CSV table of C-alpha atoms and ligand atoms in Angstrom, one decimal:
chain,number,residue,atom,x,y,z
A,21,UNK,CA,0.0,0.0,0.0
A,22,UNK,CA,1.4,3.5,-1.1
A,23,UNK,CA,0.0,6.4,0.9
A,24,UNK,CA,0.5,9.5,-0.3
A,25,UNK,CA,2.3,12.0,2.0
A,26,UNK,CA,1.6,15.4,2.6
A,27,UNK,CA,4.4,17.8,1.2
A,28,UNK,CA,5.7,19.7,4.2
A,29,UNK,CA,7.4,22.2,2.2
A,30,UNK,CA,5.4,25.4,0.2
A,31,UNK,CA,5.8,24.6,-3.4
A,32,UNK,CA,8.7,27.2,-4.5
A,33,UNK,CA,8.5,29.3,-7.8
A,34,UNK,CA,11.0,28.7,-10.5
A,35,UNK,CA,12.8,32.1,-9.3
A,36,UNK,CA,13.2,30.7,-5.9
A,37,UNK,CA,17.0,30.5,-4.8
A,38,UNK,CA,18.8,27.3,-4.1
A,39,UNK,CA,17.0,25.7,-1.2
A,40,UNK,CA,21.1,25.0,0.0
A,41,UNK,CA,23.9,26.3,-2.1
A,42,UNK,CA,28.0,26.5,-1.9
A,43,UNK,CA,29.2,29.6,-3.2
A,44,UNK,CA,33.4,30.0,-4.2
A,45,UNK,CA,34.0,27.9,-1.1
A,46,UNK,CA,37.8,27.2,-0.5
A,47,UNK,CA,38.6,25.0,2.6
A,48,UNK,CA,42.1,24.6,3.5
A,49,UNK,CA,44.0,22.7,6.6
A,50,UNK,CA,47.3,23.6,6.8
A,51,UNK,CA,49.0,23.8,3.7
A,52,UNK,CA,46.7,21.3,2.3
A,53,UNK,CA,43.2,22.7,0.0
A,54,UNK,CA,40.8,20.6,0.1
A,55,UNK,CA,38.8,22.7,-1.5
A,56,UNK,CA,39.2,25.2,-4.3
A,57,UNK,CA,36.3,28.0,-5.0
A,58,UNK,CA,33.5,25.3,-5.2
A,59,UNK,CA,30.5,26.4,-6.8
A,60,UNK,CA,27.4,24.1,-5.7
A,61,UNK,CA,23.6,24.6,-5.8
A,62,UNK,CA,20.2,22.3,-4.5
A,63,UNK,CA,17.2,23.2,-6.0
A,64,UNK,CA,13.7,22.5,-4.7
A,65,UNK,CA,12.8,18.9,-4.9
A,66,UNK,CA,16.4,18.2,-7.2
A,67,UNK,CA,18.4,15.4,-6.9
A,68,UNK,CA,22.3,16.3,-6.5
A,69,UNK,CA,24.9,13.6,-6.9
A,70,UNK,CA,28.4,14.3,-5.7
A,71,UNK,CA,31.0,12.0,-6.7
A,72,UNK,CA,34.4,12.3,-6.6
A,73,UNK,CA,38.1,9.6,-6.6
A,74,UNK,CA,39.2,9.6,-3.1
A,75,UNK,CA,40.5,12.5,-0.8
A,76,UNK,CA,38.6,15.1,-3.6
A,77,UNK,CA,37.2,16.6,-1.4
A,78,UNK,CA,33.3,15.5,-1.3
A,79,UNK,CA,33.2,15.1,3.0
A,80,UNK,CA,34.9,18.4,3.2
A,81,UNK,CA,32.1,20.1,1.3
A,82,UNK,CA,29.6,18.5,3.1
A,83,UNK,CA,30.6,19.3,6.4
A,84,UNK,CA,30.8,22.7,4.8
A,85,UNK,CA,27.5,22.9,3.7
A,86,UNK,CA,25.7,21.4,6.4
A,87,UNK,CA,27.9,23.4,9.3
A,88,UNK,CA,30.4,20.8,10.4
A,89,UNK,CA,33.0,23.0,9.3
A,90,UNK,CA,33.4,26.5,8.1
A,91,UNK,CA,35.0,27.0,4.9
A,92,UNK,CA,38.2,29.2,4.9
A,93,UNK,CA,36.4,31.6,2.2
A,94,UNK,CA,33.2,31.4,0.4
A,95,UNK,CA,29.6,31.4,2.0
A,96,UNK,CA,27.0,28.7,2.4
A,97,UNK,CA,23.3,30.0,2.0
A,98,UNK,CA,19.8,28.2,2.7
A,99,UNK,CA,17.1,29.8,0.8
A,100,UNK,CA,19.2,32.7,0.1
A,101,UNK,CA,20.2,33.6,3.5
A,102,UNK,CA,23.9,33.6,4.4
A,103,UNK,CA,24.2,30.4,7.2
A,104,UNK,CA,28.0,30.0,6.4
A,105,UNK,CA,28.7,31.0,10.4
A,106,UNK,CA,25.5,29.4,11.4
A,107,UNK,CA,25.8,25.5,13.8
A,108,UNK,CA,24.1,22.4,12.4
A,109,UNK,CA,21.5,22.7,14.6
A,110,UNK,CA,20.8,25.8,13.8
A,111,UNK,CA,20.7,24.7,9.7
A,112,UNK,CA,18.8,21.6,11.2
A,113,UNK,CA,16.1,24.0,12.5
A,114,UNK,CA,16.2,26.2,9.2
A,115,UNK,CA,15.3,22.4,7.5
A,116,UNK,CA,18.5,20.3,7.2
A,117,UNK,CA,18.6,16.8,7.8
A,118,UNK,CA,21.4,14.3,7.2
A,119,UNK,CA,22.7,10.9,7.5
A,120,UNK,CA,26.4,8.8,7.8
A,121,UNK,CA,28.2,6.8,6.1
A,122,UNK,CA,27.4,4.4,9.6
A,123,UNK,CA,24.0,4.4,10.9
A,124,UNK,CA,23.8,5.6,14.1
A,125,UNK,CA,20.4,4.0,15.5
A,126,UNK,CA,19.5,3.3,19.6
A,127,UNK,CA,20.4,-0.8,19.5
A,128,UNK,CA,17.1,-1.5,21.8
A,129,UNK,CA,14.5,1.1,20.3
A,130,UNK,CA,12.8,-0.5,17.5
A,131,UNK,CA,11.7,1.4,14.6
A,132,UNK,CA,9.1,2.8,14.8
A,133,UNK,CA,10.7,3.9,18.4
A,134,UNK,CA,13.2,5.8,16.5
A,135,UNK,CA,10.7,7.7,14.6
A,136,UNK,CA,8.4,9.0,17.2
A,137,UNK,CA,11.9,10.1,18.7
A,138,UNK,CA,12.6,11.6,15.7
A,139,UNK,CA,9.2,13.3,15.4
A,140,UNK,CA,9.1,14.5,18.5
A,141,UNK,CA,12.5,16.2,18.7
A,142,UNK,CA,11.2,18.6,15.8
A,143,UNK,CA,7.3,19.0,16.9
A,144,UNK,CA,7.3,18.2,20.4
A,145,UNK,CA,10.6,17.8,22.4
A,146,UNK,CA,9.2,18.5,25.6
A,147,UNK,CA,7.6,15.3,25.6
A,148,UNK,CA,10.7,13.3,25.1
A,149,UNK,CA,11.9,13.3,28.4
A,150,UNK,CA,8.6,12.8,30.4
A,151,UNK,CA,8.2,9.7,28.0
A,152,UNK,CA,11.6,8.3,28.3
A,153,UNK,CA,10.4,7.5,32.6
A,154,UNK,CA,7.2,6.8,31.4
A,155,UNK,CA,7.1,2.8,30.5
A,156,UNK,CA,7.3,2.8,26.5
A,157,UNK,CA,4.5,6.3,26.9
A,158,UNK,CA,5.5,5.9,23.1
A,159,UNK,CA,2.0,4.4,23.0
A,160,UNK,CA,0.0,6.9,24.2
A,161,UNK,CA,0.9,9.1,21.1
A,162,UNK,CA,-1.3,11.8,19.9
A,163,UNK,CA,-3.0,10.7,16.6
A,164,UNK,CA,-1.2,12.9,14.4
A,165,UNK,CA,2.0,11.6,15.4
A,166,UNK,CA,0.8,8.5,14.7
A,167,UNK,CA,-0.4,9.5,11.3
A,168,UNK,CA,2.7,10.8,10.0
A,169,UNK,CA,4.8,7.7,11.6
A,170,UNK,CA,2.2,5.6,9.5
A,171,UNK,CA,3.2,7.3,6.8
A,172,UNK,CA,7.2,7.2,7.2
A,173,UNK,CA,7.0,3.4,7.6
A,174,UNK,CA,4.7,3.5,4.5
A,175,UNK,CA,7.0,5.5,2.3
A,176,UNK,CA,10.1,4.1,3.7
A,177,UNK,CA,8.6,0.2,3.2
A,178,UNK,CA,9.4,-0.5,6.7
A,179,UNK,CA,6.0,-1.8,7.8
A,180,UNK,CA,7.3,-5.9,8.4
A,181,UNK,CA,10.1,-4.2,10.6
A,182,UNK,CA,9.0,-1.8,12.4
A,183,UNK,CA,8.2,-3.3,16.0
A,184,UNK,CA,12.0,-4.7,15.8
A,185,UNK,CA,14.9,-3.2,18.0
A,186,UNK,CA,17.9,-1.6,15.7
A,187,UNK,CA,20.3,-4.0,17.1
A,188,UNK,CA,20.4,-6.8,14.5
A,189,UNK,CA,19.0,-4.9,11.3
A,190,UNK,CA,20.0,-5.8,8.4
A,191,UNK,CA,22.4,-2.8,6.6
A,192,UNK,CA,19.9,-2.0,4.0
A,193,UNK,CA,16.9,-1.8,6.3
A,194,UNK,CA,19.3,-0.1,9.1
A,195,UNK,CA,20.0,2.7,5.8
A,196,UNK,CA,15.9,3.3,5.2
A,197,UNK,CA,15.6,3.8,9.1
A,198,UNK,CA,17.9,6.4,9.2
A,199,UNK,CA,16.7,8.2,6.1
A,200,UNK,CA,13.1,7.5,8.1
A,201,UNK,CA,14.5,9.0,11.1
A,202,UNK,CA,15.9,12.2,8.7
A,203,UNK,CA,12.7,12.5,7.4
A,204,UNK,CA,10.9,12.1,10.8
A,205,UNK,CA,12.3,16.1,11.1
A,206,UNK,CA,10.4,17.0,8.2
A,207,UNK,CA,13.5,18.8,6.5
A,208,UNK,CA,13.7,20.5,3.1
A,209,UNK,CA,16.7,19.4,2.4
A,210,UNK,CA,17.8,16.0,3.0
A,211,UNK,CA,21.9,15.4,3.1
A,212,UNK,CA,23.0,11.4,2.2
A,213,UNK,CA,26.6,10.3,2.8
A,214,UNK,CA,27.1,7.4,1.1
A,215,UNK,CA,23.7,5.6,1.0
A,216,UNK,CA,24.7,2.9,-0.7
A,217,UNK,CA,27.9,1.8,1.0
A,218,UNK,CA,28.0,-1.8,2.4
A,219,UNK,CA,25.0,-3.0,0.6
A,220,UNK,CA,24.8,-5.5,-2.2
A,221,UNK,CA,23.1,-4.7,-5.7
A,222,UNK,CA,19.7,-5.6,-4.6
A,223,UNK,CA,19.5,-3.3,-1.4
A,224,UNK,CA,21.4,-0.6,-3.4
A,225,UNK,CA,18.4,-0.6,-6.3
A,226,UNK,CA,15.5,-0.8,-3.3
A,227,UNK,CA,17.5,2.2,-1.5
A,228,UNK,CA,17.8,4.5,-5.1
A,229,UNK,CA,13.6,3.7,-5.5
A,230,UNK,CA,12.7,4.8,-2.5
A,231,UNK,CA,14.5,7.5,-2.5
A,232,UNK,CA,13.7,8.7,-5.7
A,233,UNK,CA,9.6,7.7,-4.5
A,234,UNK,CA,10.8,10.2,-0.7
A,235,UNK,CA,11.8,13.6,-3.4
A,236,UNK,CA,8.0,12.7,-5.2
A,237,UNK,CA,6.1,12.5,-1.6
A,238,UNK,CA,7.8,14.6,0.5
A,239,UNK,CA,9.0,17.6,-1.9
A,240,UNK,CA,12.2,17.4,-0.1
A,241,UNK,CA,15.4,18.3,-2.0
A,242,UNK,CA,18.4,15.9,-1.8
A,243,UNK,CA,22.5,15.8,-1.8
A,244,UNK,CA,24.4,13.0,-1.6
A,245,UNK,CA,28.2,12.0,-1.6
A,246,UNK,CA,28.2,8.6,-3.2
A,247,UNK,CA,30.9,6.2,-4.1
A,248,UNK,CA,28.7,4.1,-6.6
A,249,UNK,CA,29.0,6.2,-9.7
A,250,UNK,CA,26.0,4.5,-11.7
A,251,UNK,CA,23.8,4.8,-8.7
A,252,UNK,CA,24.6,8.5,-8.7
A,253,UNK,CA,23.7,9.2,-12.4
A,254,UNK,CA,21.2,7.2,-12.2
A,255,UNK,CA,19.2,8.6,-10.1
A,256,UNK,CA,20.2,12.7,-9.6
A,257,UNK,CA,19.1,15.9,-11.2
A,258,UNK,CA,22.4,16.9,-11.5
A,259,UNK,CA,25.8,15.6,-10.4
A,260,UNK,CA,29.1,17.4,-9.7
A,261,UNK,CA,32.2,16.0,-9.8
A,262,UNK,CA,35.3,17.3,-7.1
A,263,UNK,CA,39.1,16.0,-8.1
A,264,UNK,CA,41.9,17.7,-5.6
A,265,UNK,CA,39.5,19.9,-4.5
A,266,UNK,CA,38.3,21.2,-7.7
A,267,UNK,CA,34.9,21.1,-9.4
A,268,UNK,CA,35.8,19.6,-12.8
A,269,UNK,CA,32.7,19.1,-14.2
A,270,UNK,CA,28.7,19.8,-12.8
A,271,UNK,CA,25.5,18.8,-15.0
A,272,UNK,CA,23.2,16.5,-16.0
A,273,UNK,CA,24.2,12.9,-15.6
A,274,UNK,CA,24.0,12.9,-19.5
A,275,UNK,CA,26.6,15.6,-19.7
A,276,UNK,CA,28.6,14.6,-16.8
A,277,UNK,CA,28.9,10.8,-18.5
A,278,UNK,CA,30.2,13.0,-21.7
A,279,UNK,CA,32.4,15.4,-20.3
A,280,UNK,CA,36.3,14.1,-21.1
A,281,UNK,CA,37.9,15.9,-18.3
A,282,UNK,CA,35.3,13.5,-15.9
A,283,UNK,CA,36.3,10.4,-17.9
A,284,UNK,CA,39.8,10.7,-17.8
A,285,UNK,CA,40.4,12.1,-14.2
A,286,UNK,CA,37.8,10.1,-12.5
A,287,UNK,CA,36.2,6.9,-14.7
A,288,UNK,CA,39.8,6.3,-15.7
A,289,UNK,CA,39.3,6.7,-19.1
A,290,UNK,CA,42.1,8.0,-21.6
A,291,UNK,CA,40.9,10.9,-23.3
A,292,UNK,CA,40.6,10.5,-27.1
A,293,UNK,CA,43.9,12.0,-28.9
A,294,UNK,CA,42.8,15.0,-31.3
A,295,UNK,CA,43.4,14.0,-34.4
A,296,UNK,CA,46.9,15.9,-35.2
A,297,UNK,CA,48.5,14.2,-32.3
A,298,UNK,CA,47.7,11.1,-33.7
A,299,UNK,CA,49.1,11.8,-36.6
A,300,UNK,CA,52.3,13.3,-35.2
A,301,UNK,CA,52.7,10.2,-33.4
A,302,UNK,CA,51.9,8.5,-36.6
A,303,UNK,CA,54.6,10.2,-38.4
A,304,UNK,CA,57.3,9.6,-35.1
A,305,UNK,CA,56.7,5.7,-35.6
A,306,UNK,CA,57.2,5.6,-39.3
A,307,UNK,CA,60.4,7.9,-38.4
A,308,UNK,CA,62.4,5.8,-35.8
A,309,UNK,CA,60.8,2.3,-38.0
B,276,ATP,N1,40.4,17.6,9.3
B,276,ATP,C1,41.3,17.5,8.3
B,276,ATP,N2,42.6,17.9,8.5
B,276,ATP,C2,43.5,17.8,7.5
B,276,ATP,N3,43.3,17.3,6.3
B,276,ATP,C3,42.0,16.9,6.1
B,276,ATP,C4,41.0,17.0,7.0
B,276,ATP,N4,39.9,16.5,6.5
B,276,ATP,C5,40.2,16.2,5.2
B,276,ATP,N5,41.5,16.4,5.0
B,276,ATP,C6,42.2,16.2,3.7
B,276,ATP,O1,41.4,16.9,2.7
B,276,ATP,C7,41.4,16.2,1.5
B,276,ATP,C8,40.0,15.9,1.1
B,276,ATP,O2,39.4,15.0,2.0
B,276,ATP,P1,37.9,14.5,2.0
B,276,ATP,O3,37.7,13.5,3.1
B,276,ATP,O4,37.0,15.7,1.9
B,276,ATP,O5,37.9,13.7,0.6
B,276,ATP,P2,36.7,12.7,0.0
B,276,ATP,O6,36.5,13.0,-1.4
B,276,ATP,O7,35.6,12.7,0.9
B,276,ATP,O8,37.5,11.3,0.1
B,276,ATP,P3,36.9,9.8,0.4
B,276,ATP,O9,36.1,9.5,-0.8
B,276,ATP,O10,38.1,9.0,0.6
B,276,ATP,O11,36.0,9.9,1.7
B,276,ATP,C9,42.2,14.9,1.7
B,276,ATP,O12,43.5,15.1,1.2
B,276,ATP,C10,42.2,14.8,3.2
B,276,ATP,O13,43.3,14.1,3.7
Protein backbone atom coordinates (compact mmCIF):
# COMPACT_ATOMS: atom_id res chain seq x y z
CA UNK A 1 0.00 0.00 0.00
CA UNK A 2 1.36 3.51 -1.06
CA UNK A 3 0.00 6.35 0.88
CA UNK A 4 0.50 9.52 -0.28
CA UNK A 5 2.25 12.03 1.99
CA UNK A 6 1.64 15.35 2.56
CA UNK A 7 4.37 17.79 1.19
CA UNK A 8 5.72 19.71 4.17
CA UNK A 9 7.41 22.21 2.19
CA UNK A 10 5.37 25.38 0.19
CA UNK A 11 5.81 24.61 -3.44
CA UNK A 12 8.70 27.23 -4.45
CA UNK A 13 8.55 29.26 -7.79
CA UNK A 14 11.00 28.66 -10.46
CA UNK A 15 12.84 32.09 -9.34
CA UNK A 16 13.20 30.70 -5.93
CA UNK A 17 17.02 30.52 -4.79
CA UNK A 18 18.80 27.26 -4.11
CA UNK A 19 17.01 25.69 -1.16
CA UNK A 20 21.14 25.05 -0.03
CA UNK A 21 23.88 26.33 -2.13
CA UNK A 22 27.96 26.52 -1.87
CA UNK A 23 29.23 29.59 -3.18
CA UNK A 24 33.43 30.02 -4.23
CA UNK A 25 34.03 27.94 -1.06
CA UNK A 26 37.79 27.22 -0.53
CA UNK A 27 38.58 24.98 2.62
CA UNK A 28 42.12 24.59 3.51
CA UNK A 29 43.95 22.70 6.63
CA UNK A 30 47.26 23.60 6.84
CA UNK A 31 48.98 23.82 3.69
CA UNK A 32 46.71 21.33 2.30
CA UNK A 33 43.22 22.73 0.00
CA UNK A 34 40.83 20.57 0.14
CA UNK A 35 38.76 22.68 -1.49
CA UNK A 36 39.18 25.21 -4.31
CA UNK A 37 36.34 28.00 -4.95
CA UNK A 38 33.55 25.25 -5.17
CA UNK A 39 30.53 26.40 -6.80
CA UNK A 40 27.37 24.09 -5.73
CA UNK A 41 23.58 24.58 -5.76
CA UNK A 42 20.16 22.28 -4.51
CA UNK A 43 17.25 23.20 -5.98
CA UNK A 44 13.71 22.47 -4.73
CA UNK A 45 12.79 18.87 -4.91
CA UNK A 46 16.42 18.15 -7.21
CA UNK A 47 18.38 15.44 -6.92
CA UNK A 48 22.26 16.33 -6.52
CA UNK A 49 24.88 13.61 -6.92
CA UNK A 50 28.35 14.33 -5.74
CA UNK A 51 31.04 12.04 -6.74
CA UNK A 52 34.43 12.30 -6.62
CA UNK A 53 38.07 9.60 -6.62
CA UNK A 54 39.19 9.63 -3.07
CA UNK A 55 40.49 12.48 -0.78
CA UNK A 56 38.60 15.14 -3.64
CA UNK A 57 37.18 16.58 -1.43
CA UNK A 58 33.33 15.52 -1.29
CA UNK A 59 33.21 15.05 2.96
CA UNK A 60 34.93 18.37 3.18
CA UNK A 61 32.08 20.06 1.30
CA UNK A 62 29.64 18.54 3.12
CA UNK A 63 30.56 19.33 6.38
CA UNK A 64 30.85 22.66 4.83
CA UNK A 65 27.50 22.86 3.69
CA UNK A 66 25.68 21.37 6.44
CA UNK A 67 27.93 23.41 9.32
CA UNK A 68 30.37 20.82 10.42
CA UNK A 69 32.95 22.95 9.26
CA UNK A 70 33.42 26.50 8.07
CA UNK A 71 34.97 27.00 4.86
CA UNK A 72 38.20 29.24 4.85
CA UNK A 73 36.40 31.64 2.15
CA UNK A 74 33.21 31.39 0.37
CA UNK A 75 29.56 31.38 1.97
CA UNK A 76 26.96 28.71 2.39
CA UNK A 77 23.34 29.96 1.96
CA UNK A 78 19.75 28.23 2.67
CA UNK A 79 17.08 29.81 0.82
CA UNK A 80 19.20 32.71 0.05
CA UNK A 81 20.22 33.58 3.54
CA UNK A 82 23.85 33.60 4.35
CA UNK A 83 24.25 30.39 7.22
CA UNK A 84 27.97 29.98 6.38
CA UNK A 85 28.65 31.04 10.39
CA UNK A 86 25.50 29.40 11.42
CA UNK A 87 25.79 25.50 13.78
CA UNK A 88 24.08 22.41 12.42
CA UNK A 89 21.47 22.72 14.62
CA UNK A 90 20.83 25.77 13.84
CA UNK A 91 20.70 24.66 9.70
CA UNK A 92 18.76 21.63 11.20
CA UNK A 93 16.07 24.01 12.48
CA UNK A 94 16.17 26.24 9.16
CA UNK A 95 15.26 22.43 7.53
CA UNK A 96 18.47 20.33 7.22
CA UNK A 97 18.56 16.75 7.80
CA UNK A 98 21.37 14.34 7.23
CA UNK A 99 22.74 10.92 7.52
CA UNK A 100 26.35 8.82 7.79
CA UNK A 101 28.22 6.77 6.08
CA UNK A 102 27.37 4.36 9.64
CA UNK A 103 24.04 4.45 10.86
CA UNK A 104 23.81 5.56 14.07
CA UNK A 105 20.45 3.96 15.55
CA UNK A 106 19.54 3.27 19.60
CA UNK A 107 20.38 -0.82 19.46
CA UNK A 108 17.09 -1.51 21.78
CA UNK A 109 14.49 1.10 20.30
CA UNK A 110 12.78 -0.49 17.55
CA UNK A 111 11.68 1.37 14.65
CA UNK A 112 9.13 2.85 14.75
CA UNK A 113 10.67 3.89 18.40
CA UNK A 114 13.20 5.77 16.50
CA UNK A 115 10.73 7.74 14.58
CA UNK A 116 8.35 8.96 17.19
CA UNK A 117 11.91 10.13 18.69
CA UNK A 118 12.58 11.62 15.71
CA UNK A 119 9.22 13.28 15.39
CA UNK A 120 9.10 14.51 18.52
CA UNK A 121 12.51 16.20 18.74
CA UNK A 122 11.16 18.61 15.76
CA UNK A 123 7.30 18.96 16.92
CA UNK A 124 7.28 18.16 20.41
CA UNK A 125 10.59 17.84 22.43
CA UNK A 126 9.17 18.45 25.63
CA UNK A 127 7.63 15.30 25.60
CA UNK A 128 10.67 13.29 25.08
CA UNK A 129 11.94 13.32 28.43
CA UNK A 130 8.63 12.81 30.42
CA UNK A 131 8.20 9.70 27.97
CA UNK A 132 11.58 8.31 28.32
CA UNK A 133 10.41 7.55 32.57
CA UNK A 134 7.16 6.85 31.44
CA UNK A 135 7.07 2.75 30.53
CA UNK A 136 7.33 2.83 26.50
CA UNK A 137 4.52 6.29 26.90
CA UNK A 138 5.54 5.93 23.14
CA UNK A 139 1.98 4.37 22.98
CA UNK A 140 0.03 6.90 24.19
CA UNK A 141 0.91 9.06 21.08
CA UNK A 142 -1.33 11.78 19.89
CA UNK A 143 -2.97 10.69 16.63
CA UNK A 144 -1.22 12.91 14.36
CA UNK A 145 2.04 11.60 15.42
CA UNK A 146 0.80 8.51 14.73
CA UNK A 147 -0.41 9.46 11.34
CA UNK A 148 2.74 10.84 9.97
CA UNK A 149 4.77 7.69 11.60
CA UNK A 150 2.25 5.56 9.46
CA UNK A 151 3.20 7.33 6.77
CA UNK A 152 7.22 7.21 7.17
CA UNK A 153 7.03 3.42 7.65
CA UNK A 154 4.66 3.45 4.49
CA UNK A 155 7.00 5.46 2.26
CA UNK A 156 10.07 4.06 3.65
CA UNK A 157 8.56 0.24 3.24
CA UNK A 158 9.40 -0.48 6.66
CA UNK A 159 5.95 -1.76 7.77
CA UNK A 160 7.27 -5.87 8.40
CA UNK A 161 10.06 -4.17 10.56
CA UNK A 162 8.97 -1.76 12.38
CA UNK A 163 8.17 -3.30 16.03
CA UNK A 164 12.01 -4.72 15.82
CA UNK A 165 14.94 -3.16 18.02
CA UNK A 166 17.94 -1.63 15.75
CA UNK A 167 20.26 -3.97 17.06
CA UNK A 168 20.43 -6.81 14.47
CA UNK A 169 18.97 -4.93 11.35
CA UNK A 170 20.03 -5.85 8.40
CA UNK A 171 22.38 -2.84 6.61
CA UNK A 172 19.91 -2.04 3.98
CA UNK A 173 16.86 -1.76 6.32
CA UNK A 174 19.27 -0.12 9.14
CA UNK A 175 20.04 2.71 5.76
CA UNK A 176 15.92 3.35 5.21
CA UNK A 177 15.60 3.76 9.07
CA UNK A 178 17.89 6.45 9.19
CA UNK A 179 16.66 8.23 6.11
CA UNK A 180 13.06 7.52 8.08
CA UNK A 181 14.51 9.03 11.14
CA UNK A 182 15.89 12.20 8.66
CA UNK A 183 12.74 12.47 7.39
CA UNK A 184 10.93 12.14 10.78
CA UNK A 185 12.33 16.07 11.14
CA UNK A 186 10.37 17.00 8.24
CA UNK A 187 13.53 18.80 6.48
CA UNK A 188 13.70 20.48 3.10
CA UNK A 189 16.69 19.38 2.44
CA UNK A 190 17.85 15.96 2.96
CA UNK A 191 21.87 15.43 3.12
CA UNK A 192 23.00 11.42 2.25
CA UNK A 193 26.58 10.33 2.82
CA UNK A 194 27.14 7.36 1.08
CA UNK A 195 23.73 5.56 1.01
CA UNK A 196 24.74 2.86 -0.72
CA UNK A 197 27.87 1.85 0.99
CA UNK A 198 28.03 -1.77 2.41
CA UNK A 199 25.03 -2.99 0.60
CA UNK A 200 24.80 -5.45 -2.23
CA UNK A 201 23.14 -4.72 -5.74
CA UNK A 202 19.70 -5.63 -4.59
CA UNK A 203 19.55 -3.27 -1.35
CA UNK A 204 21.44 -0.60 -3.38
CA UNK A 205 18.44 -0.64 -6.27
CA UNK A 206 15.54 -0.78 -3.33
CA UNK A 207 17.53 2.18 -1.47
CA UNK A 208 17.82 4.50 -5.12
CA UNK A 209 13.64 3.66 -5.49
CA UNK A 210 12.67 4.83 -2.53
CA UNK A 211 14.45 7.50 -2.46
CA UNK A 212 13.66 8.74 -5.72
CA UNK A 213 9.64 7.72 -4.46
CA UNK A 214 10.83 10.15 -0.72
CA UNK A 215 11.80 13.58 -3.37
CA UNK A 216 7.97 12.68 -5.22
CA UNK A 217 6.06 12.47 -1.62
CA UNK A 218 7.79 14.65 0.55
CA UNK A 219 8.98 17.56 -1.88
CA UNK A 220 12.21 17.39 -0.14
CA UNK A 221 15.43 18.32 -1.98
CA UNK A 222 18.44 15.92 -1.79
CA UNK A 223 22.52 15.81 -1.83
CA UNK A 224 24.38 13.01 -1.61
CA UNK A 225 28.16 12.03 -1.60
CA UNK A 226 28.24 8.57 -3.16
CA UNK A 227 30.95 6.15 -4.08
CA UNK A 228 28.71 4.15 -6.55
CA UNK A 229 29.00 6.18 -9.74
CA UNK A 230 26.03 4.53 -11.69
CA UNK A 231 23.80 4.83 -8.71
CA UNK A 232 24.59 8.55 -8.71
CA UNK A 233 23.70 9.17 -12.42
CA UNK A 234 21.25 7.17 -12.23
CA UNK A 235 19.16 8.61 -10.11
CA UNK A 236 20.25 12.73 -9.56
CA UNK A 237 19.15 15.86 -11.23
CA UNK A 238 22.35 16.94 -11.49
CA UNK A 239 25.79 15.61 -10.43
CA UNK A 240 29.10 17.43 -9.70
CA UNK A 241 32.23 15.96 -9.76
CA UNK A 242 35.31 17.33 -7.13
CA UNK A 243 39.08 16.03 -8.12
CA UNK A 244 41.91 17.73 -5.62
CA UNK A 245 39.52 19.94 -4.50
CA UNK A 246 38.32 21.16 -7.72
CA UNK A 247 34.91 21.08 -9.41
CA UNK A 248 35.84 19.60 -12.79
CA UNK A 249 32.69 19.14 -14.24
CA UNK A 250 28.72 19.80 -12.80
CA UNK A 251 25.48 18.83 -15.05
CA UNK A 252 23.22 16.53 -16.01
CA UNK A 253 24.22 12.90 -15.64
CA UNK A 254 23.97 12.88 -19.54
CA UNK A 255 26.59 15.60 -19.73
CA UNK A 256 28.65 14.62 -16.76
CA UNK A 257 28.87 10.76 -18.45
CA UNK A 258 30.15 13.01 -21.65
CA UNK A 259 32.36 15.42 -20.33
CA UNK A 260 36.28 14.08 -21.07
CA UNK A 261 37.91 15.85 -18.28
CA UNK A 262 35.30 13.55 -15.92
CA UNK A 263 36.33 10.39 -17.88
CA UNK A 264 39.80 10.70 -17.82
CA UNK A 265 40.38 12.10 -14.15
CA UNK A 266 37.76 10.11 -12.49
CA UNK A 267 36.17 6.90 -14.71
CA UNK A 268 39.82 6.28 -15.67
CA UNK A 269 39.35 6.66 -19.08
CA UNK A 270 42.14 8.04 -21.55
CA UNK A 271 40.85 10.94 -23.30
CA UNK A 272 40.56 10.54 -27.15
CA UNK A 273 43.95 12.03 -28.86
CA UNK A 274 42.79 15.00 -31.26
CA UNK A 275 43.36 14.00 -34.43
CA UNK A 276 46.91 15.95 -35.25
CA UNK A 277 48.48 14.22 -32.29
CA UNK A 278 47.72 11.13 -33.75
CA UNK A 279 49.09 11.85 -36.57
CA UNK A 280 52.30 13.31 -35.21
CA UNK A 281 52.65 10.22 -33.39
CA UNK A 282 51.93 8.51 -36.56
CA UNK A 283 54.65 10.22 -38.39
CA UNK A 284 57.31 9.59 -35.14
CA UNK A 285 56.73 5.73 -35.57
CA UNK A 286 57.18 5.60 -39.29
CA UNK A 287 60.41 7.91 -38.43
CA UNK A 288 62.38 5.76 -35.84
CA UNK A 289 60.85 2.32 -38.03
N1 LIG B 1 40.44 17.59 9.27
C1 LIG B 1 41.35 17.48 8.32
N2 LIG B 1 42.61 17.87 8.52
C2 LIG B 1 43.54 17.77 7.54
N3 LIG B 1 43.30 17.32 6.31
C3 LIG B 1 42.04 16.91 6.05
C4 LIG B 1 41.01 16.96 7.02
N4 LIG B 1 39.86 16.51 6.46
C5 LIG B 1 40.18 16.18 5.21
N5 LIG B 1 41.48 16.41 4.96
C6 LIG B 1 42.17 16.20 3.67
O1 LIG B 1 41.41 16.91 2.69
C7 LIG B 1 41.39 16.18 1.47
C8 LIG B 1 39.95 15.91 1.08
O2 LIG B 1 39.43 14.95 1.99
P1 LIG B 1 37.91 14.48 1.96
O3 LIG B 1 37.73 13.51 3.09
O4 LIG B 1 37.03 15.65 1.91
O5 LIG B 1 37.85 13.71 0.57
P2 LIG B 1 36.73 12.70 0.04
O6 LIG B 1 36.48 13.04 -1.39
O7 LIG B 1 35.56 12.72 0.95
O8 LIG B 1 37.48 11.31 0.15
P3 LIG B 1 36.88 9.84 0.42
O9 LIG B 1 36.09 9.49 -0.80
O10 LIG B 1 38.10 9.00 0.55
O11 LIG B 1 36.05 9.90 1.66
C9 LIG B 1 42.21 14.91 1.70
O12 LIG B 1 43.52 15.14 1.24
C10 LIG B 1 42.18 14.76 3.21
O13 LIG B 1 43.32 14.07 3.67
Amino acid sequence: MSTALHAPNAPVTDTAPPRLEARGVTMRFGGLVALKDVDLAVGSQEIVGLVGPNGAGKSTLFAVMSGLLKPTAGRVFMDGQDVTGSSPQKRAARGLSRTFQHPELFSSLTVREHLVLAYRMKNAKSRIWTDLVNFRGFFSAPKTEDTRVDELIDSLQLGAIQHQPAAGLPLGSARLLEIARALAREPRVLMLDEPSSGLDVRETEEVAEVLKAVVRDHGVSVVMVEHDVELVLGMSDSVHVLDFGVKIAGGTPAQVRQDPAVRAAYLGEEIEKPAVQRAEAEIEQGETA
